[in-house]
PDB file of N, CA, C and O and ligand atoms in Angstrom:
ATOM      1  N   MET T   1      66.401 151.448 190.363  1.00  0.00           N
ATOM      2  CA  MET T   1      66.490 150.874 191.016  1.00  0.00           C
ATOM      3  C   MET T   1      65.965 151.161 192.448  1.00  0.00           C
ATOM      4  O   MET T   1      66.955 152.516 192.839  1.00  0.00           O
ATOM      5  N   ALA T   2      64.728 151.389 193.124  1.00  0.00           N
ATOM      6  CA  ALA T   2      64.676 152.293 194.503  1.00  0.00           C
ATOM      7  C   ALA T   2      65.510 151.966 195.199  1.00  0.00           C
ATOM      8  O   ALA T   2      66.211 151.076 195.475  1.00  0.00           O
ATOM      9  N   GLY T   3      66.025 153.313 196.064  1.00  0.00           N
ATOM     10  CA  GLY T   3      66.768 153.222 197.454  1.00  0.00           C
ATOM     11  C   GLY T   3      68.338 153.107 196.903  1.00  0.00           C
ATOM     12  O   GLY T   3      69.035 152.864 197.682  1.00  0.00           O
ATOM     13  N   HIS T   4      68.380 153.108 195.754  1.00  0.00           N
ATOM     14  CA  HIS T   4      70.421 153.149 195.218  1.00  0.00           C
ATOM     15  C   HIS T   4      70.554 154.456 194.680  1.00  0.00           C
ATOM     16  O   HIS T   4      70.046 154.198 193.446  1.00  0.00           O
ATOM     17  N   ASP T   5      71.476 154.842 194.612  1.00  0.00           N
ATOM     18  CA  ASP T   5      72.216 156.002 194.172  1.00  0.00           C
ATOM     19  C   ASP T   5      73.045 156.068 193.586  1.00  0.00           C
ATOM     20  O   ASP T   5      74.530 155.628 194.152  1.00  0.00           O
ATOM     21  N   CYS T   6      72.886 156.599 192.238  1.00  0.00           N
ATOM     22  CA  CYS T   6      73.823 155.964 191.544  1.00  0.00           C
ATOM     23  C   CYS T   6      75.384 156.308 191.759  1.00  0.00           C
ATOM     24  O   CYS T   6      76.281 156.483 191.198  1.00  0.00           O
ATOM     25  N   ASP T   7      75.092 157.892 191.951  1.00  0.00           N
ATOM     26  CA  ASP T   7      76.522 159.032 192.066  1.00  0.00           C
ATOM     27  C   ASP T   7      77.325 158.352 193.159  1.00  0.00           C
ATOM     28  O   ASP T   7      78.488 158.024 193.307  1.00  0.00           O
ATOM     29  N   ASP T   8      76.551 157.531 194.574  1.00  0.00           N
ATOM     30  CA  ASP T   8      77.009 157.277 195.697  1.00  0.00           C
ATOM     31  C   ASP T   8      77.856 156.097 195.683  1.00  0.00           C
ATOM     32  O   ASP T   8      79.108 155.992 195.525  1.00  0.00           O
ATOM     33  N   LEU T   9      77.494 155.358 194.153  1.00  0.00           N
ATOM     34  CA  LEU T   9      77.844 153.801 193.904  1.00  0.00           C
ATOM     35  C   LEU T   9      79.063 154.962 193.058  1.00  0.00           C
ATOM     36  O   LEU T   9      80.385 154.439 193.000  1.00  0.00           O
ATOM     37  N   LEU T  10      79.069 155.222 192.241  1.00  0.00           N
ATOM     38  CA  LEU T  10      80.408 155.948 191.326  1.00  0.00           C
ATOM     39  C   LEU T  10      81.596 156.417 192.403  1.00  0.00           C
ATOM     40  O   LEU T  10      82.578 156.350 192.149  1.00  0.00           O
ATOM     41  N   HIS T  11      80.619 157.141 193.411  1.00  0.00           N
ATOM     42  CA  HIS T  11      82.050 157.583 194.414  1.00  0.00           C
ATOM     43  C   HIS T  11      82.761 156.109 195.243  1.00  0.00           C
ATOM     44  O   HIS T  11      84.011 156.599 195.069  1.00  0.00           O
ATOM     45  N   GLU T  12      81.820 155.328 195.373  1.00  0.00           N
ATOM     46  CA  GLU T  12      82.566 154.346 195.949  1.00  0.00           C
ATOM     47  C   GLU T  12      83.200 152.832 195.276  1.00  0.00           C
ATOM     48  O   GLU T  12      83.891 152.584 195.181  1.00  0.00           O
ATOM     49  N   LEU T  13      83.468 153.287 193.601  1.00  0.00           N
ATOM     50  CA  LEU T  13      83.964 152.745 192.880  1.00  0.00           C
ATOM     51  C   LEU T  13      85.404 153.357 192.801  1.00  0.00           C
ATOM     52  O   LEU T  13      86.176 152.361 192.613  1.00  0.00           O
ATOM     53  N   GLY T  14      85.536 154.552 193.112  1.00  0.00           N
ATOM     54  CA  GLY T  14      87.102 154.645 193.605  1.00  0.00           C
ATOM     55  C   GLY T  14      87.756 153.780 194.739  1.00  0.00           C
ATOM     56  O   GLY T  14      89.125 153.677 194.463  1.00  0.00           O
ATOM     57  N   HIS T  15      86.675 153.388 195.679  1.00  0.00           N
ATOM     58  CA  HIS T  15      87.325 152.885 197.019  1.00  0.00           C
ATOM     59  C   HIS T  15      87.928 151.604 196.239  1.00  0.00           C
ATOM     60  O   HIS T  15      88.809 150.895 196.629  1.00  0.00           O
ATOM     61  N   LEU T  16      86.486 150.991 195.668  1.00  0.00           N
ATOM     62  CA  LEU T  16      86.530 149.385 194.876  1.00  0.00           C
ATOM     63  C   LEU T  16      87.786 149.063 194.238  1.00  0.00           C
ATOM     64  O   LEU T  16      88.468 148.329 194.556  1.00  0.00           O
ATOM     65  N   LEU T  17      88.087 150.471 192.912  1.00  0.00           N
ATOM     66  CA  LEU T  17      89.518 150.087 192.724  1.00  0.00           C
ATOM     67  C   LEU T  17      90.336 150.042 193.312  1.00  0.00           C
ATOM     68  O   LEU T  17      91.476 149.747 192.920  1.00  0.00           O
ATOM     69  N   HIS T  18      90.764 150.811 194.472  1.00  0.00           N
ATOM     70  CA  HIS T  18      91.688 151.070 194.954  1.00  0.00           C
ATOM     71  C   HIS T  18      91.926 149.338 196.116  1.00  0.00           C
ATOM     72  O   HIS T  18      92.981 149.800 196.669  1.00  0.00           O
ATOM     73  N   GLY T  19      91.059 148.960 196.172  1.00  0.00           N
ATOM     74  CA  GLY T  19      90.992 147.870 196.954  1.00  0.00           C
ATOM     75  C   GLY T  19      90.626 148.048 198.427  1.00  0.00           C
ATOM     76  O   GLY T  19      90.881 147.403 199.161  1.00  0.00           O
ATOM     77  N   ASP T  20      90.054 149.104 198.463  1.00  0.00           N
ATOM     78  CA  ASP T  20      90.309 149.368 200.387  1.00  0.00           C
ATOM     79  C   ASP T  20      88.797 149.615 200.567  1.00  0.00           C
ATOM     80  O   ASP T  20      88.300 150.359 201.767  1.00  0.00           O
ATOM     81  N   LEU T  21      87.700 149.314 199.768  1.00  0.00           N
ATOM     82  CA  LEU T  21      86.275 149.207 200.372  1.00  0.00           C
ATOM     83  C   LEU T  21      85.639 147.497 201.095  1.00  0.00           C
ATOM     84  O   LEU T  21      86.466 146.529 200.820  1.00  0.00           O
ATOM     85  N   PRO T  22      85.254 147.796 202.062  1.00  0.00           N
ATOM     86  CA  PRO T  22      84.706 146.757 203.393  1.00  0.00           C
ATOM     87  C   PRO T  22      83.963 145.730 201.854  1.00  0.00           C
ATOM     88  O   PRO T  22      83.379 146.025 201.009  1.00  0.00           O
ATOM     89  N   GLU T  23      84.236 144.270 202.479  1.00  0.00           N
ATOM     90  CA  GLU T  23      83.514 143.419 201.409  1.00  0.00           C
ATOM     91  C   GLU T  23      82.288 143.427 201.393  1.00  0.00           C
ATOM     92  O   GLU T  23      81.505 143.519 200.331  1.00  0.00           O
ATOM     93  N   ALA T  24      81.674 143.757 202.558  1.00  0.00           N
ATOM     94  CA  ALA T  24      79.884 143.813 202.477  1.00  0.00           C
ATOM     95  C   ALA T  24      79.764 145.053 201.104  1.00  0.00           C
ATOM     96  O   ALA T  24      78.613 144.863 200.413  1.00  0.00           O
ATOM     97  N   ARG T  25      80.383 146.643 201.277  1.00  0.00           N
ATOM     98  CA  ARG T  25      79.917 147.170 200.505  1.00  0.00           C
ATOM     99  C   ARG T  25      80.352 147.139 198.886  1.00  0.00           C
ATOM    100  O   ARG T  25      79.872 147.082 197.854  1.00  0.00           O
ATOM    101  N   ARG T  26      81.573 146.063 198.814  1.00  0.00           N
ATOM    102  CA  ARG T  26      82.084 145.892 197.327  1.00  0.00           C
ATOM    103  C   ARG T  26      80.981 144.852 197.245  1.00  0.00           C
ATOM    104  O   ARG T  26      80.768 144.823 195.709  1.00  0.00           O
ATOM    105  N   VAL T  27      80.229 144.088 197.671  1.00  0.00           N
ATOM    106  CA  VAL T  27      79.063 143.263 196.706  1.00  0.00           C
ATOM    107  C   VAL T  27      78.013 143.605 196.482  1.00  0.00           C
ATOM    108  O   VAL T  27      77.968 143.646 195.650  1.00  0.00           O
ATOM    109  N   ALA T  28      77.233 144.601 197.287  1.00  0.00           N
ATOM    110  CA  ALA T  28      76.132 145.959 197.044  1.00  0.00           C
ATOM    111  C   ALA T  28      77.194 146.058 195.701  1.00  0.00           C
ATOM    112  O   ALA T  28      76.051 145.961 194.837  1.00  0.00           O
ATOM    113  N   LEU T  29      78.237 146.704 195.675  1.00  0.00           N
ATOM    114  CA  LEU T  29      78.228 147.380 194.761  1.00  0.00           C
ATOM    115  C   LEU T  29      78.421 146.361 193.022  1.00  0.00           C
ATOM    116  O   LEU T  29      77.856 146.843 192.270  1.00  0.00           O
ATOM    117  N   GLN T  30      78.856 145.749 193.871  1.00  0.00           N
ATOM    118  CA  GLN T  30      78.838 144.455 192.404  1.00  0.00           C
ATOM    119  C   GLN T  30      77.787 143.945 191.796  1.00  0.00           C
ATOM    120  O   GLN T  30      77.389 144.169 190.506  1.00  0.00           O
ATOM    121  N   ARG T  31      76.860 143.723 192.620  1.00  0.00           N
ATOM    122  CA  ARG T  31      75.731 143.697 192.490  1.00  0.00           C
ATOM    123  C   ARG T  31      74.582 145.080 191.740  1.00  0.00           C
ATOM    124  O   ARG T  31      73.798 144.651 190.983  1.00  0.00           O
ATOM    125  N   HIS T  32      75.125 146.082 191.909  1.00  0.00           N
ATOM    126  CA  HIS T  32      74.412 147.059 191.367  1.00  0.00           C
ATOM    127  C   HIS T  32      75.172 146.773 189.829  1.00  0.00           C
ATOM    128  O   HIS T  32      73.771 147.256 188.881  1.00  0.00           O
ATOM    129  N   LEU T  33      76.193 146.878 189.518  1.00  0.00           N
ATOM    130  CA  LEU T  33      76.704 147.617 188.176  1.00  0.00           C
ATOM    131  C   LEU T  33      76.086 145.963 187.592  1.00  0.00           C
ATOM    132  O   LEU T  33      75.783 145.955 186.491  1.00  0.00           O
ATOM    133  N   GLU T  34      75.692 145.003 188.136  1.00  0.00           N
ATOM    134  CA  GLU T  34      74.795 143.357 187.366  1.00  0.00           C
ATOM    135  C   GLU T  34      73.913 144.348 186.961  1.00  0.00           C
ATOM    136  O   GLU T  34      73.343 144.000 185.475  1.00  0.00           O
ATOM    137  N   GLU T  35      73.358 145.178 187.549  1.00  0.00           N
ATOM    138  CA  GLU T  35      71.490 145.734 187.352  1.00  0.00           C
ATOM    139  C   GLU T  35      71.439 146.755 186.191  1.00  0.00           C
ATOM    140  O   GLU T  35      70.500 147.678 185.890  1.00  0.00           O
ATOM    141  N   CYS T  36      72.722 147.915 186.627  1.00  0.00           N
ATOM    142  CA  CYS T  36      72.606 149.678 186.309  1.00  0.00           C
ATOM    143  C   CYS T  36      74.174 149.367 185.036  1.00  0.00           C
ATOM    144  O   CYS T  36      74.691 149.676 185.484  1.00  0.00           O
ATOM    145  N   PRO T  37      73.558 148.516 183.634  1.00  0.00           N
ATOM    146  CA  PRO T  37      74.438 149.499 182.491  1.00  0.00           C
ATOM    147  C   PRO T  37      75.632 150.954 182.674  1.00  0.00           C
ATOM    148  O   PRO T  37      76.227 150.477 182.310  1.00  0.00           O
ATOM    149  N   PRO T  38      74.268 151.503 183.019  1.00  0.00           N
ATOM    150  CA  PRO T  38      75.375 153.247 182.712  1.00  0.00           C
ATOM    151  C   PRO T  38      76.303 153.138 183.763  1.00  0.00           C
ATOM    152  O   PRO T  38      77.395 153.296 183.489  1.00  0.00           O
ATOM    153  N   CYS T  39      76.142 152.548 185.152  1.00  0.00           N
ATOM    154  CA  CYS T  39      77.264 152.165 186.183  1.00  0.00           C
ATOM    155  C   CYS T  39      78.341 151.391 185.576  1.00  0.00           C
ATOM    156  O   CYS T  39      79.489 151.489 186.410  1.00  0.00           O
ATOM    157  N   LEU T  40      77.831 150.424 185.265  1.00  0.00           N
ATOM    158  CA  LEU T  40      78.564 149.146 184.665  1.00  0.00           C
ATOM    159  C   LEU T  40      79.450 149.778 183.101  1.00  0.00           C
ATOM    160  O   LEU T  40      81.053 149.253 183.411  1.00  0.00           O
ATOM    161  N   GLU T  41      79.239 150.504 182.875  1.00  0.00           N
ATOM    162  CA  GLU T  41      80.183 151.204 181.529  1.00  0.00           C
ATOM    163  C   GLU T  41      81.270 151.929 182.317  1.00  0.00           C
ATOM    164  O   GLU T  41      82.224 152.100 181.854  1.00  0.00           O
ATOM    165  N   THR T  42      80.932 152.754 183.030  1.00  0.00           N
ATOM    166  CA  THR T  42      81.174 153.640 183.737  1.00  0.00           C
ATOM    167  C   THR T  42      82.686 152.954 184.935  1.00  0.00           C
ATOM    168  O   THR T  42      83.433 153.359 185.108  1.00  0.00           O
ATOM    169  N   ALA T  43      81.723 151.897 185.452  1.00  0.00           N
ATOM    170  CA  ALA T  43      83.341 151.124 186.006  1.00  0.00           C
ATOM    171  C   ALA T  43      84.373 150.533 185.133  1.00  0.00           C
ATOM    172  O   ALA T  43      85.139 150.461 185.919  1.00  0.00           O
ATOM    173  N   ASP T  44      83.728 150.103 184.216  1.00  0.00           N
ATOM    174  CA  ASP T  44      84.679 149.999 183.204  1.00  0.00           C
ATOM    175  C   ASP T  44      85.877 150.735 182.881  1.00  0.00           C
ATOM    176  O   ASP T  44      86.867 150.651 182.789  1.00  0.00           O
ATOM    177  N   PHE T  45      85.166 151.923 182.462  1.00  0.00           N
ATOM    178  CA  PHE T  45      85.998 153.026 181.488  1.00  0.00           C
ATOM    179  C   PHE T  45      86.800 152.868 183.104  1.00  0.00           C
ATOM    180  O   PHE T  45      88.109 153.744 182.931  1.00  0.00           O
ATOM    181  N   GLN T  46      86.229 153.569 184.408  1.00  0.00           N
ATOM    182  CA  GLN T  46      87.650 153.779 185.117  1.00  0.00           C
ATOM    183  C   GLN T  46      88.554 153.016 185.340  1.00  0.00           C
ATOM    184  O   GLN T  46      89.710 152.940 185.836  1.00  0.00           O
ATOM    185  N   ALA T  47      88.296 151.492 185.290  1.00  0.00           N
ATOM    186  CA  ALA T  47      89.061 151.116 185.495  1.00  0.00           C
ATOM    187  C   ALA T  47      90.450 150.445 184.609  1.00  0.00           C
ATOM    188  O   ALA T  47      91.445 150.512 184.912  1.00  0.00           O
ATOM    189  N   GLN T  48      90.054 150.510 183.283  1.00  0.00           N
ATOM    190  CA  GLN T  48      90.560 151.024 181.686  1.00  0.00           C
ATOM    191  C   GLN T  48      91.549 152.161 182.475  1.00  0.00           C
ATOM    192  O   GLN T  48      92.811 152.192 182.543  1.00  0.00           O
ATOM    193  N   LEU T  49      90.836 152.931 182.984  1.00  0.00           N
ATOM    194  CA  LEU T  49      91.884 154.523 182.763  1.00  0.00           C
ATOM    195  C   LEU T  49      92.606 154.100 184.353  1.00  0.00           C
ATOM    196  O   LEU T  49      93.697 154.706 184.239  1.00  0.00           O
ATOM    197  N   ARG T  50      92.378 153.317 185.013  1.00  0.00           N
ATOM    198  CA  ARG T  50      93.554 153.281 186.413  1.00  0.00           C
ATOM    199  C   ARG T  50      94.260 152.304 186.282  1.00  0.00           C
ATOM    200  O   ARG T  50      95.626 152.761 185.996  1.00  0.00           O
ATOM    201  N   GLY T  51      93.849 151.416 185.129  1.00  0.00           N
ATOM    202  CA  GLY T  51      94.880 150.382 185.168  1.00  0.00           C
ATOM    203  C   GLY T  51      96.198 151.254 183.567  1.00  0.00           C
ATOM    204  O   GLY T  51      97.324 151.140 183.752  1.00  0.00           O
ATOM    205  N   MET T  52      95.715 151.970 183.094  1.00  0.00           N
ATOM    206  CA  MET T  52      96.612 153.261 182.033  1.00  0.00           C
ATOM    207  C   MET T  52      97.516 153.794 183.112  1.00  0.00           C
ATOM    208  O   MET T  52      98.643 154.300 183.057  1.00  0.00           O
ATOM    209  N   ILE T  53      96.974 154.152 184.353  1.00  0.00           N
ATOM    210  CA  ILE T  53      98.376 154.995 184.992  1.00  0.00           C
ATOM    211  C   ILE T  53      98.575 154.540 185.724  1.00  0.00           C
ATOM    212  O   ILE T  53      99.325 155.076 185.569  1.00  0.00           O
ATOM    213  N   ALA T  54      97.998 153.226 186.105  1.00  0.00           N
ATOM    214  CA  ALA T  54      99.139 152.591 186.595  1.00  0.00           C
ATOM    215  C   ALA T  54     100.689 151.945 185.969  1.00  0.00           C
ATOM    216  O   ALA T  54     101.378 152.161 186.422  1.00  0.00           O
ATOM    217  N   LYS T  55     100.405 152.031 184.602  1.00  0.00           N
ATOM    218  CA  LYS T  55     100.530 151.580 183.390  1.00  0.00           C
ATOM    219  C   LYS T  55     102.096 152.797 183.125  1.00  0.00           C
ATOM    220  O   LYS T  55     102.853 152.778 182.613  1.00  0.00           O
ATOM    221  N   ARG T  56     101.250 153.886 183.323  1.00  0.00           N
ATOM    222  CA  ARG T  56     102.073 155.029 182.883  1.00  0.00           C
ATOM    223  C   ARG T  56     102.101 155.070 181.330  1.00  0.00           C
ATOM    224  O   ARG T  56     103.604 155.791 180.654  1.00  0.00           O
ATOM    225  N   CYS T  57     101.800 154.621 180.611  1.00  0.00           N
ATOM    226  CA  CYS T  57     101.541 154.769 179.286  1.00  0.00           C
ATOM    227  C   CYS T  57     100.335 155.992 178.849  1.00  0.00           C
ATOM    228  O   CYS T  57      99.521 156.069 178.123  1.00  0.00           O
ATOM    229  N   PHE T  58      99.898 156.796 179.495  1.00  0.00           N
ATOM    230  CA  PHE T  58      99.570 157.636 179.183  1.00  0.00           C
ATOM    231  C   PHE T  58      99.268 158.723 177.841  1.00  0.00           C
ATOM    232  O   PHE T  58      98.017 159.216 177.362  1.00  0.00           O
ATOM    233  N   GLU T  59     100.266 158.754 177.703  1.00  0.00           N
ATOM    234  CA  GLU T  59     100.367 158.875 176.146  1.00  0.00           C
ATOM    235  C   GLU T  59     100.170 158.824 174.937  1.00  0.00           C
ATOM    236  O   GLU T  59     100.670 158.931 174.080  1.00  0.00           O
ATOM    237  N   GLN T  60      99.753 157.106 175.167  1.00  0.00           N
ATOM    238  CA  GLN T  60      99.436 156.202 174.355  1.00  0.00           C
ATOM    239  C   GLN T  60      97.719 156.349 174.224  1.00  0.00           C
ATOM    240  O   GLN T  60      97.507 155.280 173.577  1.00  0.00           O
ATOM    241  N   VAL T  61      97.088 157.227 174.896  1.00  0.00           N
ATOM    242  CA  VAL T  61      96.158 156.853 175.353  1.00  0.00           C
ATOM    243  C   VAL T  61      95.101 157.323 174.038  1.00  0.00           C
ATOM    244  O   VAL T  61      95.549 157.970 172.920  1.00  0.00           O
ATOM    245  N   PRO T  62      94.627 156.373 173.149  1.00  0.00           N
ATOM    246  CA  PRO T  62      93.461 156.748 172.135  1.00  0.00           C
ATOM    247  C   PRO T  62      92.636 157.638 171.796  1.00  0.00           C
ATOM    248  O   PRO T  62      92.358 158.167 173.247  1.00  0.00           O
ATOM    249  N   ASP T  63      92.545 158.517 171.488  1.00  0.00           N
ATOM    250  CA  ASP T  63      91.942 159.716 171.131  1.00  0.00           C
ATOM    251  C   ASP T  63      90.233 159.965 171.495  1.00  0.00           C
ATOM    252  O   ASP T  63      89.888 160.374 172.204  1.00  0.00           O
ATOM    253  N   ASP T  64      89.721 158.567 171.583  1.00  0.00           N
ATOM    254  CA  ASP T  64      88.137 158.499 172.096  1.00  0.00           C
ATOM    255  C   ASP T  64      88.245 158.588 173.094  1.00  0.00           C
ATOM    256  O   ASP T  64      87.477 159.219 173.727  1.00  0.00           O
ATOM    257  N   LEU T  65      89.163 157.684 174.014  1.00  0.00           N
ATOM    258  CA  LEU T  65      89.256 158.002 175.452  1.00  0.00           C
ATOM    259  C   LEU T  65      89.868 159.320 176.067  1.00  0.00           C
ATOM    260  O   LEU T  65      89.688 159.435 177.072  1.00  0.00           O
ATOM    261  N   ALA T  66      90.800 159.551 175.470  1.00  0.00           N
ATOM    262  CA  ALA T  66      91.043 160.911 176.239  1.00  0.00           C
ATOM    263  C   ALA T  66      90.207 162.026 175.952  1.00  0.00           C
ATOM    264  O   ALA T  66      90.247 162.709 176.816  1.00  0.00           O
ATOM    265  N   GLU T  67      89.251 161.771 174.792  1.00  0.00           N
ATOM    266  CA  GLU T  67      87.911 162.935 175.276  1.00  0.00           C
ATOM    267  C   GLU T  67      87.032 162.463 176.241  1.00  0.00           C
ATOM    268  O   GLU T  67      86.652 163.731 176.909  1.00  0.00           O
ATOM    269  N   LYS T  68      86.915 161.557 176.466  1.00  0.00           N
ATOM    270  CA  LYS T  68      86.109 160.880 177.768  1.00  0.00           C
ATOM    271  C   LYS T  68      86.895 161.278 179.094  1.00  0.00           C
ATOM    272  O   LYS T  68      86.233 161.950 179.595  1.00  0.00           O
ATOM    273  N   VAL T  69      88.192 161.753 178.977  1.00  0.00           N
ATOM    274  CA  VAL T  69      88.925 161.810 180.178  1.00  0.00           C
ATOM    275  C   VAL T  69      88.756 163.126 180.542  1.00  0.00           C
ATOM    276  O   VAL T  69      87.986 163.894 181.441  1.00  0.00           O
ATOM    277  N   LYS T  70      89.037 163.830 179.197  1.00  0.00           N
ATOM    278  CA  LYS T  70      88.527 165.605 179.198  1.00  0.00           C
ATOM    279  C   LYS T  70      87.442 166.044 179.932  1.00  0.00           C
ATOM    280  O   LYS T  70      87.167 166.880 180.844  1.00  0.00           O
ATOM    281  N   ARG T  71      85.996 165.215 178.839  1.00  0.00           N
ATOM    282  CA  ARG T  71      84.594 165.634 179.709  1.00  0.00           C
ATOM    283  C   ARG T  71      84.611 165.074 181.094  1.00  0.00           C
ATOM    284  O   ARG T  71      83.815 165.570 181.667  1.00  0.00           O
ATOM    285  N   LEU T  72      85.066 163.986 181.853  1.00  0.00           N
ATOM    286  CA  LEU T  72      85.220 163.317 183.096  1.00  0.00           C
ATOM    287  C   LEU T  72      85.452 164.683 183.853  1.00  0.00           C
ATOM    288  O   LEU T  72      85.270 165.166 184.891  1.00  0.00           O
ATOM    289  N   LEU T  73      86.930 165.025 183.524  1.00  0.00           N
ATOM    290  CA  LEU T  73      88.008 166.331 184.085  1.00  0.00           C
ATOM    291  C   LEU T  73      86.421 167.570 184.734  1.00  0.00           C
ATOM    292  O   LEU T  73      86.435 168.306 185.715  1.00  0.00           O
ATOM    293  N   ASP T  74      86.085 167.651 183.214  1.00  0.00           N
ATOM    294  CA  ASP T  74      85.464 169.072 183.204  1.00  0.00           C
ATOM    295  C   ASP T  74      84.257 168.818 183.890  1.00  0.00           C
ATOM    296  O   ASP T  74      83.657 170.398 184.075  1.00  0.00           O
ATOM    297  N   SER T  75      83.687 167.780 184.096  1.00  0.00           N
ATOM    298  CA  SER T  75      82.148 167.659 185.072  1.00  0.00           C
ATOM    299  C   SER T  75      82.534 167.600 186.299  1.00  0.00           C
ATOM    300  O   SER T  75      81.728 167.368 187.128  1.00  0.00           O
ATOM    301  N   ALA T  76      84.123 166.982 186.278  1.00  0.00           N
ATOM    302  CA  ALA T  76      84.176 167.064 188.289  1.00  0.00           C
ATOM    303  C   ALA T  76      84.109 168.327 189.056  1.00  0.00           C
ATOM    304  O   ALA T  76      84.316 169.515 188.271  1.00  0.00           O
TER     305      ALA T  76
HETATM  306 ZN1  LIG S   1      73.645 152.838 188.531  1.00  0.00          ZN
END
């Protein structure tokens, strides 16, 4: 997709999940997710992660997800 930077999107994803992204950006972001499977996958993953943090059940994280988190932190 010309003109769209996936790294920007992933940064804004954090704001989206916090619910503090302006409406116009939120719409653009969701449109991008529909057209960009890799970003959609990351969005799903981050939403899952946030849900678990909110529920304070990190000790029950499945191994494969824990591995993903570890890789995410390593690459940060
Ligand atoms: Zn993308």
